[in-house]
């Protein structure tokens, strides 16, 4: 059975304690590889390597760093099929999703920041009596990036690309549940010309290595994507040790469908925003609000489409619904079916584990729930949505904003004035109008309230991974 290795100072390295944890294939429920059960000393080794590599890496030119990032992007492309299959097997997602989303976007993340760093210049300000001001950005030092399991290589590269481009060295910690593609990526780093120690990857359980990574004096910033509960621990650790931190966390996103929408388009995109990746995308619209006059029609149409979703082996090209990522996660999702019933919810379709091996859950639609109930307040992060009719714009905006989260929202209407009014009123980092998950990488990405601190994307991430200096010349 394959033993995944850490990557420290340019070398694939077993955990010092020699211990491994099981890595499951979610579509069979069987163990198919082993993940290092890393501990403090492994994290310290990685931090020491990142520290030693920093002085030389920060002196490299932007062009040199961009060239290496482009090589990494191309190496992923050269091994495209292997990455696609590995991601699907490790996570349970349909191979179509890893083929069209995860793996292409991983290359794009690296290329995007290869381009972006070349344009990243300090701003200049010049006003009479204020002097000639210009800004210089500097790498901040070794940084830590911690990523989740839902989009494994996609979010791993989304974090390391701007960090490396800006001249920092990195210790990355992928999710222990989906370590495979980050491991495969580390095997390409030397070939791409990345100097030893510039990127180090520690696998294993967050609570065993997390404290060391987020509190160590040599780490200058921590970038995290994952649950709000873990984000709070990281904020406490990193904040207490005076590190910069950026947190991308959970969501409970509203999808508001007005009667004057393009019905077919709203329906087809709502199917994706409900069930893509088995609902395990932080941006999924898990609370659907439908204007009452089209409620029954929309509901019936959704039920017809949901019934037709093809659930099956993630590695088969025709599969639309794969497995959820792990047994504990499956059980958490299933526990919400009882909670919803107790809260008065009416499960219209799904509401149970699918009758096959592995961690499959039937896509589920629930109605008749109050906005304040647990099912509508807590992130379930599975193929489960609630639908609720609404009558008034004010009422639906209030419900949309009624959770602790504020990551994303969608609004469907042909009336752009109304769309803009509602979009402005929703407390979230992004609102899509008549679409979902359309992402220009130059835009800020992140959440309000308990969904996030700080923003990634574009120059936002480059600024996060940099220190800025203002130089002011008296030109009077
Ligand atoms: P998680 O918080 O359980 O784990 C995320 C990462 O943190 C993993 O690598 C884990 O090992 C690590 N970790 C756990 N405890 C730690 C600790 N004490 N110190 C340091 N690291 C620790 O999240 P998950 O279950 O892997 O991912 C699902 C969550 O991620 C959902 O809440 C989802 O909404 C969120 N998410 C958010 C975004 C976003 O951009 N906002 C994107 C994807 C996923």
Short mmCIF file of C-alpha atoms and ligand atoms in Angstrom, two decimals:
data_model
loop_
_atom_site.label_atom_id
_atom_site.label_comp_id
_atom_site.label_asym_id
_atom_site.label_seq_id
_atom_site.Cartn_x
_atom_site.Cartn_y
_atom_site.Cartn_z
CA UNK A 1 0.00 0.00 0.00
CA UNK A 2 1.35 3.42 -0.96
CA UNK A 3 2.85 5.40 1.90
CA UNK A 4 2.48 9.12 1.37
CA UNK A 5 5.53 11.10 2.52
CA UNK A 6 6.13 14.55 3.87
CA UNK A 7 8.22 16.89 1.70
CA UNK A 8 10.94 18.63 3.67
CA UNK A 9 13.92 20.51 2.26
CA UNK A 10 13.31 19.10 -1.20
CA UNK A 11 13.11 15.48 -0.07
CA UNK A 12 10.27 13.04 0.38
CA UNK A 13 10.56 12.26 4.07
CA UNK A 14 8.78 9.72 6.27
CA UNK A 15 7.38 10.94 9.60
CA UNK A 16 9.97 10.76 12.35
CA UNK A 17 7.77 8.52 14.51
CA UNK A 18 7.28 6.09 11.60
CA UNK A 19 3.52 6.16 12.17
CA UNK A 20 0.84 6.42 9.50
CA UNK A 21 -2.92 6.87 9.46
CA UNK A 22 -5.33 5.22 7.06
CA UNK A 23 -6.46 7.00 3.93
CA UNK A 24 -9.86 5.82 2.68
CA UNK A 25 -11.37 5.65 -0.75
CA UNK A 26 -14.78 7.21 0.00
CA UNK A 27 -16.49 5.40 -2.85
CA UNK A 28 -15.63 1.96 -1.43
CA UNK A 29 -15.00 2.69 2.24
CA UNK A 30 -11.68 0.84 1.95
CA UNK A 31 -8.21 1.96 3.00
CA UNK A 32 -6.05 2.40 -0.09
CA UNK A 33 -3.03 4.41 1.10
CA UNK A 34 -1.35 5.65 4.26
CA UNK A 35 -0.78 9.20 5.44
CA UNK A 36 2.08 10.28 7.74
CA UNK A 37 0.84 10.75 11.28
CA UNK A 38 3.19 13.72 11.65
CA UNK A 39 3.97 15.30 14.99
CA UNK A 40 5.68 18.38 16.35
CA UNK A 41 9.21 17.39 15.30
CA UNK A 42 8.18 16.96 11.66
CA UNK A 43 6.61 20.41 11.73
CA UNK A 44 9.79 21.84 13.30
CA UNK A 45 11.92 20.23 10.58
CA UNK A 46 9.72 21.79 7.90
CA UNK A 47 9.82 25.20 9.55
CA UNK A 48 13.63 25.02 9.85
CA UNK A 49 13.90 24.15 6.14
CA UNK A 50 11.59 27.04 5.19
CA UNK A 51 13.61 29.42 7.35
CA UNK A 52 16.93 28.32 5.85
CA UNK A 53 15.63 28.68 2.29
CA UNK A 54 14.09 32.12 2.79
CA UNK A 55 17.15 34.43 2.41
CA UNK A 56 18.02 33.07 -1.04
CA UNK A 57 14.42 32.73 -2.27
CA UNK A 58 13.49 36.30 -1.36
CA UNK A 59 16.39 37.53 -3.47
CA UNK A 60 15.24 35.72 -6.60
CA UNK A 61 13.70 37.92 -9.25
CA UNK A 62 9.98 37.93 -9.95
CA UNK A 63 10.75 36.46 -13.36
CA UNK A 64 12.66 33.54 -11.82
CA UNK A 65 9.80 32.75 -9.48
CA UNK A 66 7.21 33.13 -12.24
CA UNK A 67 9.17 30.71 -14.44
CA UNK A 68 9.14 28.05 -11.73
CA UNK A 69 5.42 28.52 -11.07
CA UNK A 70 4.72 28.12 -14.79
CA UNK A 71 6.81 24.95 -14.89
CA UNK A 72 4.80 23.55 -11.99
CA UNK A 73 1.57 24.41 -13.81
CA UNK A 74 2.82 22.63 -16.91
CA UNK A 75 3.97 19.59 -14.95
CA UNK A 76 0.45 19.22 -13.53
CA UNK A 77 -0.80 19.43 -17.13
CA UNK A 78 1.72 16.80 -18.27
CA UNK A 79 0.35 14.46 -15.60
CA UNK A 80 -3.26 15.56 -16.01
CA UNK A 81 -4.95 12.15 -16.15
CA UNK A 82 -3.09 10.85 -13.08
CA UNK A 83 -4.05 13.94 -11.09
CA UNK A 84 -7.68 13.78 -12.22
CA UNK A 85 -8.08 10.15 -11.20
CA UNK A 86 -6.16 10.55 -7.95
CA UNK A 87 -8.29 13.52 -6.88
CA UNK A 88 -11.49 11.72 -7.67
CA UNK A 89 -10.43 8.55 -5.85
CA UNK A 90 -9.14 10.40 -2.79
CA UNK A 91 -12.13 12.70 -2.39
CA UNK A 92 -15.05 10.75 -3.87
CA UNK A 93 -15.87 13.49 -6.37
CA UNK A 94 -17.00 12.60 -9.91
CA UNK A 95 -14.07 12.41 -12.28
CA UNK A 96 -15.87 15.00 -14.46
CA UNK A 97 -15.50 17.50 -11.63
CA UNK A 98 -11.79 16.91 -11.08
CA UNK A 99 -11.29 16.97 -14.87
CA UNK A 100 -13.15 20.24 -15.46
CA UNK A 101 -12.66 22.07 -12.17
CA UNK A 102 -10.04 20.88 -9.69
CA UNK A 103 -7.04 20.02 -11.82
CA UNK A 104 -7.30 22.67 -14.56
CA UNK A 105 -7.83 25.31 -11.90
CA UNK A 106 -4.76 24.09 -9.99
CA UNK A 107 -2.56 24.82 -13.02
CA UNK A 108 -4.38 28.10 -13.55
CA UNK A 109 -3.76 29.22 -9.95
CA UNK A 110 -0.02 28.79 -10.44
CA UNK A 111 -0.02 30.50 -13.84
CA UNK A 112 -2.25 33.30 -12.68
CA UNK A 113 0.17 34.24 -9.88
CA UNK A 114 3.14 33.82 -12.22
CA UNK A 115 1.54 36.58 -14.32
CA UNK A 116 0.22 38.66 -11.45
CA UNK A 117 3.54 38.96 -9.60
CA UNK A 118 5.14 40.52 -12.66
CA UNK A 119 2.55 43.32 -12.53
CA UNK A 120 2.66 43.71 -8.75
CA UNK A 121 4.20 47.12 -8.09
CA UNK A 122 4.04 49.47 -5.16
CA UNK A 123 1.62 52.37 -5.67
CA UNK A 124 2.84 55.97 -5.96
CA UNK A 125 1.19 59.08 -4.51
CA UNK A 126 2.22 62.61 -5.10
CA UNK A 127 0.39 65.64 -3.72
CA UNK A 128 1.59 69.13 -3.15
CA UNK A 129 3.01 69.53 0.35
CA UNK A 130 2.82 65.75 1.04
CA UNK A 131 6.05 64.78 -0.67
CA UNK A 132 6.70 62.09 -3.22
CA UNK A 133 5.41 58.82 -1.73
CA UNK A 134 6.00 55.38 -3.07
CA UNK A 135 5.40 51.91 -1.65
CA UNK A 136 7.66 48.90 -1.68
CA UNK A 137 6.41 45.38 -1.01
CA UNK A 138 8.67 42.78 0.61
CA UNK A 139 8.25 39.07 1.25
CA UNK A 140 7.44 38.52 4.92
CA UNK A 141 9.22 35.26 5.57
CA UNK A 142 8.27 31.63 6.01
CA UNK A 143 4.49 31.30 5.98
CA UNK A 144 2.07 28.48 6.70
CA UNK A 145 -0.83 27.47 4.50
CA UNK A 146 -3.50 25.08 5.74
CA UNK A 147 -6.07 23.71 3.33
CA UNK A 148 -9.22 21.53 3.46
CA UNK A 149 -10.42 18.40 1.67
CA UNK A 150 -13.24 19.61 -0.55
CA UNK A 151 -11.09 21.01 -3.38
CA UNK A 152 -7.75 19.51 -2.38
CA UNK A 153 -5.18 20.49 -5.03
CA UNK A 154 -7.23 23.51 -6.15
CA UNK A 155 -7.09 25.14 -2.71
CA UNK A 156 -3.57 23.92 -1.95
CA UNK A 157 -2.26 25.71 -5.08
CA UNK A 158 -4.57 28.71 -4.50
CA UNK A 159 -2.65 29.33 -1.28
CA UNK A 160 0.93 28.43 -2.13
CA UNK A 161 0.99 30.19 -5.53
CA UNK A 162 0.71 33.80 -4.25
CA UNK A 163 2.91 33.00 -1.24
CA UNK A 164 5.73 31.68 -3.41
CA UNK A 165 5.24 34.32 -6.10
CA UNK A 166 5.62 37.06 -3.49
CA UNK A 167 8.97 35.57 -2.43
CA UNK A 168 8.02 33.68 0.71
CA UNK A 169 8.93 30.15 1.66
CA UNK A 170 6.07 27.93 2.71
CA UNK A 171 5.11 25.11 5.03
CA UNK A 172 1.86 23.71 3.68
CA UNK A 173 -0.51 21.41 5.51
CA UNK A 174 -3.08 19.70 3.25
CA UNK A 175 -6.06 17.92 4.73
CA UNK A 176 -5.29 14.50 6.18
CA UNK A 177 -8.48 13.27 4.50
CA UNK A 178 -7.30 14.07 0.96
CA UNK A 179 -3.49 14.17 0.95
CA UNK A 180 -2.82 12.40 -2.36
CA UNK A 181 -2.61 15.16 -4.96
CA UNK A 182 -0.53 17.45 -2.75
CA UNK A 183 1.85 14.51 -2.32
CA UNK A 184 1.97 13.98 -6.10
CA UNK A 185 2.61 17.69 -6.53
CA UNK A 186 5.63 17.57 -4.21
CA UNK A 187 7.16 14.92 -6.46
CA UNK A 188 7.25 17.53 -9.26
CA UNK A 189 8.85 20.37 -7.32
CA UNK A 190 12.48 19.45 -7.85
CA UNK A 191 11.92 18.90 -11.57
CA UNK A 192 10.35 22.37 -11.78
CA UNK A 193 13.50 23.86 -10.26
CA UNK A 194 12.00 24.88 -6.93
CA UNK A 195 14.99 25.12 -4.57
CA UNK A 196 14.97 22.80 -1.52
CA UNK A 197 13.10 24.19 1.48
CA UNK A 198 11.09 26.76 -0.49
CA UNK A 199 7.97 24.58 -0.29
CA UNK A 200 7.61 22.02 2.48
CA UNK A 201 4.54 19.88 2.99
CA UNK A 202 3.53 18.26 6.25
CA UNK A 203 0.78 15.67 6.22
CA UNK A 204 -1.23 14.49 9.18
CA UNK A 205 -3.77 15.50 11.76
CA UNK A 206 -4.37 19.19 12.26
CA UNK A 207 -4.46 19.06 16.02
CA UNK A 208 -1.07 17.27 16.18
CA UNK A 209 0.94 19.70 14.04
CA UNK A 210 -1.36 22.73 14.00
CA UNK A 211 -0.22 24.42 17.19
CA UNK A 212 3.44 24.25 16.18
CA UNK A 213 2.74 25.56 12.70
CA UNK A 214 0.56 28.45 13.84
CA UNK A 215 2.55 29.63 16.86
CA UNK A 216 6.20 29.12 15.90
CA UNK A 217 8.30 32.30 16.09
CA UNK A 218 9.79 31.80 12.62
CA UNK A 219 6.40 31.69 10.90
CA UNK A 220 5.25 35.15 9.91
CA UNK A 221 1.78 34.50 8.49
CA UNK A 222 -0.86 31.80 8.45
CA UNK A 223 -3.34 31.36 5.65
CA UNK A 224 -6.17 28.95 6.41
CA UNK A 225 -9.14 27.52 4.56
CA UNK A 226 -11.45 25.20 6.44
CA UNK A 227 -14.22 25.19 9.00
CA UNK A 228 -15.10 28.15 11.18
CA UNK A 229 -14.43 26.08 14.31
CA UNK A 230 -10.82 25.41 13.27
CA UNK A 231 -10.46 28.98 12.01
CA UNK A 232 -11.22 30.26 15.49
CA UNK A 233 -8.45 28.09 16.97
CA UNK A 234 -6.02 29.37 14.35
CA UNK A 235 -7.01 33.00 14.92
CA UNK A 236 -6.34 32.53 18.64
CA UNK A 237 -2.97 30.86 18.09
CA UNK A 238 -1.68 33.08 15.30
CA UNK A 239 -3.08 36.26 16.84
CA UNK A 240 -1.51 35.59 20.22
CA UNK A 241 1.85 35.15 18.48
CA UNK A 242 1.50 38.34 16.43
CA UNK A 243 1.26 36.67 13.04
CA UNK A 244 -0.75 37.89 10.14
CA UNK A 245 -3.60 35.56 9.44
CA UNK A 246 -6.17 35.10 6.75
CA UNK A 247 -9.16 32.81 7.25
CA UNK A 248 -11.49 31.39 4.61
CA UNK A 249 -14.19 29.50 6.46
CA UNK A 250 -17.67 28.05 6.28
CA UNK A 251 -20.84 29.23 4.60
CA UNK A 252 -24.60 28.80 4.69
CA UNK A 253 -25.33 30.62 1.53
CA UNK A 254 -28.69 31.98 0.38
CA UNK A 255 -29.93 31.43 -3.17
CA UNK A 256 -32.80 33.86 -3.82
CA UNK A 257 -35.05 33.15 -6.77
CA UNK A 258 -37.51 35.84 -7.78
CA UNK A 259 -40.54 35.05 -9.92
CA UNK A 260 -39.24 37.26 -12.75
CA UNK A 261 -36.07 35.18 -13.25
CA UNK A 262 -35.13 33.15 -16.31
CA UNK A 263 -36.78 30.03 -14.89
CA UNK A 264 -34.85 27.39 -16.82
CA UNK A 265 -31.48 28.99 -16.23
CA UNK A 266 -32.19 29.55 -12.53
CA UNK A 267 -33.28 25.94 -12.21
CA UNK A 268 -30.31 24.44 -13.99
CA UNK A 269 -27.73 26.55 -12.12
CA UNK A 270 -29.55 25.96 -8.81
CA UNK A 271 -29.12 22.22 -9.37
CA UNK A 272 -25.37 22.82 -9.61
CA UNK A 273 -25.18 25.24 -6.70
CA UNK A 274 -27.10 22.74 -4.59
CA UNK A 275 -25.42 19.46 -5.44
CA UNK A 276 -22.09 20.04 -7.23
CA UNK A 277 -19.27 18.15 -5.52
CA UNK A 278 -22.01 16.54 -3.35
CA UNK A 279 -22.76 19.98 -1.90
CA UNK A 280 -19.24 20.13 -0.49
CA UNK A 281 -18.29 23.53 -1.84
CA UNK A 282 -18.16 26.37 0.65
CA UNK A 283 -20.06 28.51 -1.88
CA UNK A 284 -22.96 26.10 -2.45
CA UNK A 285 -26.38 27.72 -2.05
CA UNK A 286 -27.80 25.50 0.65
CA UNK A 287 -30.73 27.76 1.58
CA UNK A 288 -32.99 28.33 -1.41
CA UNK A 289 -35.66 31.03 -1.16
CA UNK A 290 -38.24 30.97 -3.94
CA UNK A 291 -40.85 33.68 -4.55
CA UNK A 292 -44.22 32.17 -3.66
CA UNK A 293 -45.86 32.56 -7.08
CA UNK A 294 -43.35 30.16 -8.65
CA UNK A 295 -42.61 28.09 -5.54
CA UNK A 296 -44.60 24.97 -6.44
CA UNK A 297 -43.48 24.97 -10.07
CA UNK A 298 -39.81 25.43 -9.13
CA UNK A 299 -40.03 22.80 -6.42
CA UNK A 300 -41.58 20.22 -8.76
CA UNK A 301 -38.99 20.93 -11.45
CA UNK A 302 -36.16 20.57 -8.92
CA UNK A 303 -37.55 17.26 -7.71
CA UNK A 304 -37.71 15.90 -11.26
CA UNK A 305 -34.10 16.92 -11.91
CA UNK A 306 -32.87 15.65 -8.54
CA UNK A 307 -34.43 12.24 -9.16
CA UNK A 308 -32.48 12.03 -12.41
CA UNK A 309 -29.05 12.80 -10.90
CA UNK A 310 -26.79 9.84 -11.65
CA UNK A 311 -25.07 8.71 -8.49
CA UNK A 312 -22.32 6.17 -8.88
CA UNK A 313 -18.65 5.29 -9.12
CA UNK A 314 -16.80 8.63 -9.13
CA UNK A 315 -14.35 7.26 -11.69
CA UNK A 316 -17.07 6.71 -14.28
CA UNK A 317 -17.44 9.53 -16.75
CA UNK A 318 -21.26 9.58 -16.57
CA UNK A 319 -21.42 9.96 -12.77
CA UNK A 320 -22.91 13.22 -11.55
CA UNK A 321 -23.01 12.48 -7.81
CA UNK A 322 -20.09 10.79 -6.11
CA UNK A 323 -19.44 9.91 -2.49
CA UNK A 324 -19.04 12.36 0.37
CA UNK A 325 -15.53 12.55 1.68
CA UNK A 326 -15.44 10.36 4.79
CA UNK A 327 -17.48 8.22 7.14
CA UNK A 328 -17.52 10.79 9.99
CA UNK A 329 -18.58 13.49 7.55
CA UNK A 330 -21.31 11.24 6.12
CA UNK A 331 -22.60 10.57 9.63
CA UNK A 332 -22.64 14.27 10.41
CA UNK A 333 -24.72 14.96 7.29
CA UNK A 334 -27.09 12.08 8.09
CA UNK A 335 -27.57 13.38 11.64
CA UNK A 336 -29.16 16.48 10.14
CA UNK A 337 -32.00 14.44 8.66
CA UNK A 338 -33.29 13.66 12.16
CA UNK A 339 -32.65 17.20 13.29
CA UNK A 340 -34.63 18.55 10.31
CA UNK A 341 -37.53 16.17 10.98
CA UNK A 342 -37.65 17.17 14.65
CA UNK A 343 -37.69 20.80 13.57
CA UNK A 344 -40.80 20.12 11.48
CA UNK A 345 -39.02 19.71 8.15
CA UNK A 346 -40.58 17.77 5.34
CA UNK A 347 -37.98 15.75 3.43
CA UNK A 348 -39.22 15.82 -0.17
CA UNK A 349 -36.50 13.63 -1.65
CA UNK A 350 -33.40 11.85 -0.32
CA UNK A 351 -32.84 12.04 3.41
CA UNK A 352 -30.84 8.84 3.67
CA UNK A 353 -27.63 7.02 2.91
CA UNK A 354 -27.66 5.45 -0.54
CA UNK A 355 -27.91 1.69 -0.72
CA UNK A 356 -24.36 0.90 -1.88
CA UNK A 357 -20.89 0.52 -0.36
CA UNK A 358 -18.96 3.69 0.38
CA UNK A 359 -20.12 7.01 1.71
CA UNK A 360 -23.00 7.92 -0.59
CA UNK A 361 -25.89 10.12 0.45
CA UNK A 362 -29.00 10.69 -1.62
CA UNK A 363 -29.35 14.30 -2.79
CA UNK A 364 -31.86 15.81 -0.40
CA UNK A 365 -34.40 18.63 -0.52
CA UNK A 366 -36.21 19.71 2.64
CA UNK A 367 -39.09 22.19 2.99
CA UNK A 368 -41.20 23.65 5.75
CA UNK A 369 -38.37 24.83 7.97
CA UNK A 370 -38.12 28.08 9.84
CA UNK A 371 -35.14 30.28 9.03
CA UNK A 372 -33.89 30.18 12.60
CA UNK A 373 -33.74 26.37 12.98
CA UNK A 374 -30.45 24.47 13.14
CA UNK A 375 -30.89 22.96 9.69
CA UNK A 376 -31.06 26.47 8.27
CA UNK A 377 -28.36 27.94 10.49
CA UNK A 378 -25.55 25.37 10.60
CA UNK A 379 -23.29 24.38 7.74
CA UNK A 380 -24.17 20.81 6.73
CA UNK A 381 -21.70 20.71 3.82
CA UNK A 382 -23.38 17.89 1.94
CA UNK A 383 -25.97 17.30 -0.80
CA UNK A 384 -28.72 18.84 1.31
CA UNK A 385 -30.73 21.99 0.61
CA UNK A 386 -33.77 23.59 2.16
CA UNK A 387 -36.41 25.40 0.12
CA UNK A 388 -38.61 28.15 1.50
CA UNK A 389 -41.25 30.35 -0.18
CA UNK A 390 -41.08 34.11 0.34
CA UNK A 391 -43.47 36.98 -0.38
CA UNK A 392 -41.48 40.16 0.16
CA UNK A 393 -38.01 41.39 -0.70
CA UNK A 394 -37.37 42.72 2.83
CA UNK A 395 -38.36 39.41 4.35
CA UNK A 396 -36.05 37.34 2.14
CA UNK A 397 -33.11 39.68 2.72
CA UNK A 398 -33.65 39.36 6.47
CA UNK A 399 -33.67 35.56 6.22
CA UNK A 400 -30.63 35.58 3.93
CA UNK A 401 -28.69 37.56 6.54
CA UNK A 402 -29.95 35.63 9.53
CA UNK A 403 -26.97 33.25 9.96
CA UNK A 404 -23.53 33.77 11.49
CA UNK A 405 -22.05 33.18 8.04
CA UNK A 406 -21.51 35.60 5.17
CA UNK A 407 -19.60 33.89 2.40
CA UNK A 408 -21.70 34.10 -0.76
CA UNK A 409 -25.20 34.62 -2.11
CA UNK A 410 -27.07 34.33 -5.39
CA UNK A 411 -29.95 36.42 -6.72
CA UNK A 412 -32.07 35.43 -9.70
CA UNK A 413 -34.18 38.13 -11.41
CA UNK A 414 -34.34 39.88 -14.78
CA UNK A 415 -34.83 43.20 -12.97
CA UNK A 416 -31.27 44.47 -12.58
CA UNK A 417 -32.28 47.37 -10.34
CA UNK A 418 -33.83 44.91 -7.91
CA UNK A 419 -30.87 42.55 -8.29
CA UNK A 420 -28.41 45.28 -7.37
CA UNK A 421 -30.53 46.42 -4.43
CA UNK A 422 -30.74 42.90 -3.01
CA UNK A 423 -27.06 42.16 -3.75
CA UNK A 424 -26.06 45.27 -1.80
CA UNK A 425 -28.27 44.24 1.12
CA UNK A 426 -26.82 40.73 1.48
CA UNK A 427 -23.98 40.50 4.00
CA UNK A 428 -21.50 38.33 2.15
CA UNK A 429 -18.12 38.49 0.43
CA UNK A 430 -19.60 37.80 -2.99
CA UNK A 431 -23.09 37.95 -4.49
CA UNK A 432 -23.78 36.42 -7.88
CA UNK A 433 -26.60 37.80 -10.00
CA UNK A 434 -28.12 35.30 -12.43
CA UNK A 435 -25.13 32.98 -12.10
CA UNK A 436 -23.12 31.02 -9.56
CA UNK A 437 -19.41 30.36 -9.07
CA UNK A 438 -18.29 32.68 -11.84
CA UNK A 439 -14.82 33.59 -10.66
CA UNK A 440 -12.45 36.19 -12.05
CA UNK A 441 -9.23 35.49 -10.13
CA UNK A 442 -8.46 39.21 -9.88
CA UNK A 443 -11.43 39.83 -7.59
CA UNK A 444 -11.26 39.64 -3.78
CA UNK A 445 -12.41 36.30 -2.42
CA UNK A 446 -13.51 35.74 1.15
CA UNK A 447 -16.27 36.03 3.65
CA UNK A 448 -17.92 38.43 6.07
CA UNK A 449 -18.96 37.60 9.64
CA UNK A 450 -17.87 34.08 10.69
CA UNK A 451 -17.07 33.10 7.11
CA UNK A 452 -13.78 34.89 6.91
CA UNK A 453 -11.09 37.33 7.84
CA UNK A 454 -9.22 39.00 5.02
CA UNK A 455 -9.46 38.29 1.32
CA UNK A 456 -7.61 36.08 -1.14
CA UNK A 457 -7.37 36.47 -4.90
CA UNK A 458 -5.69 39.04 -7.14
CA UNK A 459 -3.39 41.49 -5.41
CA UNK A 460 -5.24 40.89 -2.11
CA UNK A 461 -3.33 37.65 -1.59
CA UNK A 462 -0.02 39.15 -2.74
CA UNK A 463 -0.46 41.98 -0.24
CA UNK A 464 -1.29 39.52 2.51
CA UNK A 465 1.98 37.68 1.86
CA UNK A 466 3.98 40.91 1.81
CA UNK A 467 5.09 43.67 4.09
CA UNK A 468 4.69 47.15 2.77
CA UNK A 469 6.94 50.15 3.27
CA UNK A 470 6.10 53.75 2.49
CA UNK A 471 9.05 55.84 1.33
CA UNK A 472 8.37 59.57 1.41
CA UNK A 473 10.69 62.05 -0.30
CA UNK A 474 10.38 65.71 0.48
CA UNK A 475 10.15 67.31 -2.93
CA UNK A 476 9.40 70.85 -1.82
P1 LIG B 1 -11.23 21.61 8.94
O1 LIG B 1 -11.31 22.92 9.61
O2 LIG B 1 -11.62 20.41 9.67
O3 LIG B 1 -9.76 21.33 8.40
C1 LIG B 1 -9.10 22.21 7.51
C2 LIG B 1 -7.61 22.04 7.67
O4 LIG B 1 -7.24 22.48 8.97
C3 LIG B 1 -7.12 20.59 7.55
O5 LIG B 1 -5.90 20.58 6.85
C4 LIG B 1 -6.93 20.19 9.00
O6 LIG B 1 -5.98 19.17 9.18
C5 LIG B 1 -6.43 21.50 9.59
N1 LIG B 1 -6.56 21.61 11.05
C6 LIG B 1 -7.46 21.01 11.85
N2 LIG B 1 -7.26 21.36 13.14
C7 LIG B 1 -6.22 22.23 13.14
C8 LIG B 1 -5.54 22.96 14.15
N3 LIG B 1 -5.89 22.88 15.44
N4 LIG B 1 -4.50 23.76 13.79
C9 LIG B 1 -4.14 23.86 12.50
N5 LIG B 1 -4.74 23.18 11.50
C10 LIG B 1 -5.77 22.39 11.81
O7 LIG B 1 -12.11 21.78 7.60
P2 LIG B 1 -12.46 20.64 6.55
O8 LIG B 1 -13.51 19.78 7.15
O9 LIG B 1 -11.21 20.06 6.01
O10 LIG B 1 -13.10 21.51 5.35
C11 LIG B 1 -14.44 21.83 5.25
C12 LIG B 1 -14.68 23.26 5.70
O11 LIG B 1 -13.90 24.13 4.90
C13 LIG B 1 -16.11 23.71 5.51
O12 LIG B 1 -16.49 24.44 6.65
C14 LIG B 1 -16.05 24.63 4.30
O13 LIG B 1 -17.05 25.62 4.24
C15 LIG B 1 -14.70 25.23 4.48
N6 LIG B 1 -14.20 25.78 3.23
C16 LIG B 1 -14.13 27.13 3.09
C17 LIG B 1 -13.69 27.68 1.90
C18 LIG B 1 -13.61 29.16 1.72
O14 LIG B 1 -12.93 29.58 0.79
N7 LIG B 1 -14.24 29.95 2.55
C19 LIG B 1 -13.30 26.84 0.85
C20 LIG B 1 -13.39 25.46 1.03
C21 LIG B 1 -13.82 24.94 2.24
#
